[in-house]
mmCIF file with all atom_site columns, C-alpha atoms and ligand atoms in Angstrom:
data_model
loop_
_atom_site.group_PDB
_atom_site.id
_atom_site.type_symbol
_atom_site.label_atom_id
_atom_site.label_alt_id
_atom_site.label_comp_id
_atom_site.label_asym_id
_atom_site.label_entity_id
_atom_site.label_seq_id
_atom_site.pdbx_PDB_ins_code
_atom_site.Cartn_x
_atom_site.Cartn_y
_atom_site.Cartn_z
_atom_site.occupancy
_atom_site.B_iso_or_equiv
_atom_site.pdbx_formal_charge
_atom_site.auth_seq_id
_atom_site.auth_comp_id
_atom_site.auth_asym_id
_atom_site.auth_atom_id
_atom_site.pdbx_PDB_model_num
ATOM   1  C  CA  . CYS A 1 1  ? -10.365 -25.063 11.550 1.00 0.00 ? 1   CYS A CA  1
ATOM   2  C  CA  . TYR A 1 2  ? -11.904 -25.516 14.774 1.00 0.00 ? 2   TYR A CA  1
ATOM   3  C  CA  . TYR A 1 3  ? -15.137 -26.934 15.993 1.00 0.00 ? 3   TYR A CA  1
ATOM   4  C  CA  . THR A 1 4  ? -16.419 -26.843 19.450 1.00 0.00 ? 4   THR A CA  1
ATOM   5  C  CA  . LYS A 1 5  ? -19.223 -28.258 21.829 1.00 0.00 ? 5   LYS A CA  1
ATOM   6  C  CA  . VAL A 1 6  ? -20.182 -28.157 25.654 1.00 0.00 ? 6   VAL A CA  1
ATOM   7  C  CA  . ASP A 1 7  ? -21.044 -31.281 27.381 1.00 0.00 ? 7   ASP A CA  1
ATOM   8  C  CA  . LYS A 1 8  ? -23.823 -29.908 29.441 1.00 0.00 ? 8   LYS A CA  1
ATOM   9  C  CA  . SER A 1 9  ? -23.695 -32.863 31.850 1.00 0.00 ? 9   SER A CA  1
ATOM   10 C  CA  . LEU A 1 10 ? -20.437 -31.508 32.897 1.00 0.00 ? 10  LEU A CA  1
ATOM   11 C  CA  . CYS A 1 11 ? -21.190 -27.921 32.795 1.00 0.00 ? 11  CYS A CA  1
ATOM   12 C  CA  . ILE A 1 12 ? -21.703 -26.228 36.221 1.00 0.00 ? 12  ILE A CA  1
ATOM   13 C  CA  . ALA A 1 13 ? -22.841 -22.944 34.819 1.00 0.00 ? 13  ALA A CA  1
ATOM   14 C  CA  . CYS A 1 14 ? -19.630 -21.023 36.006 1.00 0.00 ? 14  CYS A CA  1
ATOM   15 C  CA  . GLY A 1 15 ? -20.116 -18.515 33.294 1.00 0.00 ? 15  GLY A CA  1
ATOM   16 C  CA  . SER A 1 16 ? -16.421 -18.459 32.202 1.00 0.00 ? 16  SER A CA  1
ATOM   17 C  CA  . CYS A 1 17 ? -16.875 -19.451 28.664 1.00 0.00 ? 17  CYS A CA  1
ATOM   18 C  CA  . GLY A 1 18 ? -19.477 -16.916 27.647 1.00 0.00 ? 18  GLY A CA  1
ATOM   19 C  CA  . ALA A 1 19 ? -17.418 -14.134 29.154 1.00 0.00 ? 19  ALA A CA  1
ATOM   20 C  CA  . LEU A 1 20 ? -14.270 -15.262 27.474 1.00 0.00 ? 20  LEU A CA  1
ATOM   21 C  CA  . ALA A 1 21 ? -15.834 -16.110 24.149 1.00 0.00 ? 21  ALA A CA  1
ATOM   22 C  CA  . PRO A 1 22 ? -19.047 -14.320 23.976 1.00 0.00 ? 22  PRO A CA  1
ATOM   23 C  CA  . ASP A 1 23 ? -19.322 -14.729 20.259 1.00 0.00 ? 23  ASP A CA  1
ATOM   24 C  CA  . ILE A 1 24 ? -19.439 -18.492 20.679 1.00 0.00 ? 24  ILE A CA  1
ATOM   25 C  CA  . TYR A 1 25 ? -20.917 -19.594 23.859 1.00 0.00 ? 25  TYR A CA  1
ATOM   26 C  CA  . ASP A 1 26 ? -24.358 -18.688 25.521 1.00 0.00 ? 26  ASP A CA  1
ATOM   27 C  CA  . TYR A 1 27 ? -26.427 -20.073 28.202 1.00 0.00 ? 27  TYR A CA  1
ATOM   28 C  CA  . ASP A 1 28 ? -29.798 -21.700 28.148 1.00 0.00 ? 28  ASP A CA  1
ATOM   29 C  CA  . ASP A 1 29 ? -32.553 -21.174 30.874 1.00 0.00 ? 29  ASP A CA  1
ATOM   30 C  CA  . GLU A 1 30 ? -30.656 -23.075 33.375 1.00 0.00 ? 30  GLU A CA  1
ATOM   31 C  CA  . GLY A 1 31 ? -27.308 -21.291 32.750 1.00 0.00 ? 31  GLY A CA  1
ATOM   32 C  CA  . LEU A 1 32 ? -25.780 -24.268 31.024 1.00 0.00 ? 32  LEU A CA  1
ATOM   33 C  CA  . ALA A 1 33 ? -23.559 -23.260 28.160 1.00 0.00 ? 33  ALA A CA  1
ATOM   34 C  CA  . TYR A 1 34 ? -23.722 -24.224 24.416 1.00 0.00 ? 34  TYR A CA  1
ATOM   35 C  CA  . ASN A 1 35 ? -22.304 -23.367 21.289 1.00 0.00 ? 35  ASN A CA  1
ATOM   36 C  CA  . ALA A 1 36 ? -24.660 -20.577 19.915 1.00 0.00 ? 36  ALA A CA  1
ATOM   37 C  CA  . LEU A 1 37 ? -23.123 -20.903 16.452 1.00 0.00 ? 37  LEU A CA  1
ATOM   38 C  CA  . ASP A 1 38 ? -24.449 -24.170 15.801 1.00 0.00 ? 38  ASP A CA  1
ATOM   39 C  CA  . ASN A 1 39 ? -26.837 -24.980 18.478 1.00 0.00 ? 39  ASN A CA  1
ATOM   40 C  CA  . ASN A 1 40 ? -24.081 -27.035 20.199 1.00 0.00 ? 40  ASN A CA  1
ATOM   41 C  CA  . SER A 1 41 ? -23.935 -29.442 17.285 1.00 0.00 ? 41  SER A CA  1
ATOM   42 C  CA  . GLY A 1 42 ? -20.193 -28.910 16.714 1.00 0.00 ? 42  GLY A CA  1
ATOM   43 C  CA  . GLN A 1 43 ? -20.689 -28.477 12.984 1.00 0.00 ? 43  GLN A CA  1
ATOM   44 C  CA  . ALA A 1 44 ? -19.739 -24.714 12.526 1.00 0.00 ? 44  ALA A CA  1
ATOM   45 C  CA  . ASN A 1 45 ? -16.166 -23.942 11.688 1.00 0.00 ? 45  ASN A CA  1
ATOM   46 C  CA  . ILE A 1 46 ? -15.337 -21.241 14.283 1.00 0.00 ? 46  ILE A CA  1
ATOM   47 C  CA  . PRO A 1 47 ? -14.247 -17.831 12.476 1.00 0.00 ? 47  PRO A CA  1
ATOM   48 C  CA  . THR A 1 48 ? -10.845 -17.349 12.826 1.00 0.00 ? 48  THR A CA  1
ATOM   49 C  CA  . LEU A 1 49 ? -11.414 -14.028 14.492 1.00 0.00 ? 49  LEU A CA  1
ATOM   50 C  CA  . PHE A 1 50 ? -12.875 -15.942 17.571 1.00 0.00 ? 50  PHE A CA  1
ATOM   51 C  CA  . GLU A 1 51 ? -10.078 -18.773 17.821 1.00 0.00 ? 51  GLU A CA  1
ATOM   52 C  CA  . ASP A 1 52 ? -7.969  -17.088 20.733 1.00 0.00 ? 52  ASP A CA  1
ATOM   53 C  CA  . ASP A 1 53 ? -11.233 -16.802 22.614 1.00 0.00 ? 53  ASP A CA  1
ATOM   54 C  CA  . LEU A 1 54 ? -12.101 -20.420 21.900 1.00 0.00 ? 54  LEU A CA  1
ATOM   55 C  CA  . ILE A 1 55 ? -8.947  -21.495 23.298 1.00 0.00 ? 55  ILE A CA  1
ATOM   56 C  CA  . ASP A 1 56 ? -9.265  -19.292 26.273 1.00 0.00 ? 56  ASP A CA  1
ATOM   57 C  CA  . ALA A 1 57 ? -12.469 -20.444 27.149 1.00 0.00 ? 57  ALA A CA  1
ATOM   58 C  CA  . ARG A 1 58 ? -11.632 -24.118 26.918 1.00 0.00 ? 58  ARG A CA  1
ATOM   59 C  CA  . GLU A 1 59 ? -8.737  -23.532 29.306 1.00 0.00 ? 59  GLU A CA  1
ATOM   60 C  CA  . ALA A 1 60 ? -10.833 -21.730 31.667 1.00 0.00 ? 60  ALA A CA  1
ATOM   61 C  CA  . CYS A 1 61 ? -13.715 -23.994 32.094 1.00 0.00 ? 61  CYS A CA  1
ATOM   62 C  CA  . PRO A 1 62 ? -13.254 -25.634 35.493 1.00 0.00 ? 62  PRO A CA  1
ATOM   63 C  CA  . THR A 1 63 ? -14.969 -28.949 34.683 1.00 0.00 ? 63  THR A CA  1
ATOM   64 C  CA  . GLU A 1 64 ? -13.532 -29.348 31.240 1.00 0.00 ? 64  GLU A CA  1
ATOM   65 C  CA  . ALA A 1 65 ? -16.966 -29.346 29.737 1.00 0.00 ? 65  ALA A CA  1
ATOM   66 C  CA  . ILE A 1 66 ? -15.814 -27.656 26.608 1.00 0.00 ? 66  ILE A CA  1
ATOM   67 C  CA  . THR A 1 67 ? -14.409 -29.702 23.815 1.00 0.00 ? 67  THR A CA  1
ATOM   68 C  CA  . VAL A 1 68 ? -12.514 -28.427 20.723 1.00 0.00 ? 68  VAL A CA  1
ATOM   69 C  CA  . GLN A 1 69 ? -11.555 -30.385 17.929 1.00 0.00 ? 69  GLN A CA  1
ATOM   70 C  CA  . GLN A 1 70 ? -10.215 -29.762 14.374 1.00 0.00 ? 70  GLN A CA  1
ATOM   71 C  CA  . THR A 1 71 ? -13.019 -31.637 12.516 1.00 0.00 ? 71  THR A CA  1
ATOM   72 C  CA  . PRO A 1 72 ? -16.696 -31.556 12.826 1.00 0.00 ? 72  PRO A CA  1
ATOM   73 C  CA  . PHE A 1 73 ? -18.185 -33.542 15.549 1.00 0.00 ? 73  PHE A CA  1
ATOM   74 C  CA  . ASP A 1 74 ? -19.965 -36.865 14.757 1.00 0.00 ? 74  ASP A CA  1
ATOM   75 C  CA  . LEU A 1 75 ? -23.844 -36.335 14.632 1.00 0.00 ? 75  LEU A CA  1
ATOM   76 C  CA  . SER A 1 76 ? -25.282 -38.436 17.354 1.00 0.00 ? 76  SER A CA  1
HETATM 77 FE FE1 . F3S B 2 .  ? -20.112 -24.204 31.948 1.00 0.00 ? 101 F3S B FE1 1
HETATM 78 FE FE2 . F3S B 2 .  ? -17.406 -24.412 31.754 1.00 0.00 ? 101 F3S B FE2 1
HETATM 79 FE FE3 . F3S B 2 .  ? -18.887 -22.565 30.530 1.00 0.00 ? 101 F3S B FE3 1
HETATM 80 S  S1  . F3S B 2 .  ? -18.543 -24.796 33.616 1.00 0.00 ? 101 F3S B S1  1
HETATM 81 S  S2  . F3S B 2 .  ? -20.457 -22.286 31.833 1.00 0.00 ? 101 F3S B S2  1
HETATM 82 S  S3  . F3S B 2 .  ? -18.946 -24.829 29.982 1.00 0.00 ? 101 F3S B S3  1
HETATM 83 S  S4  . F3S B 2 .  ? -16.656 -22.458 31.411 1.00 0.00 ? 101 F3S B S4  1
#
């Protein structure tokens, strides 16, 4: 299982994540990315079908704004 979040304070709106994983990441009005599956709460188990895209996007992000972990993120 994988879960993901974008740290918007690090995102520079480069657009790679939405290009590589369009079923996971979308952009807000400022072009900053977020996880569209769970409104960036990091609570949604990423469907297996999208796992390769998920890893590609995380590796492509130039600012390491994308975090992936195997448990749901702490709500804070
Ligand atoms: Fe932002 Fe990184 Fe995506 S800079 S647009 S989170 S690839």
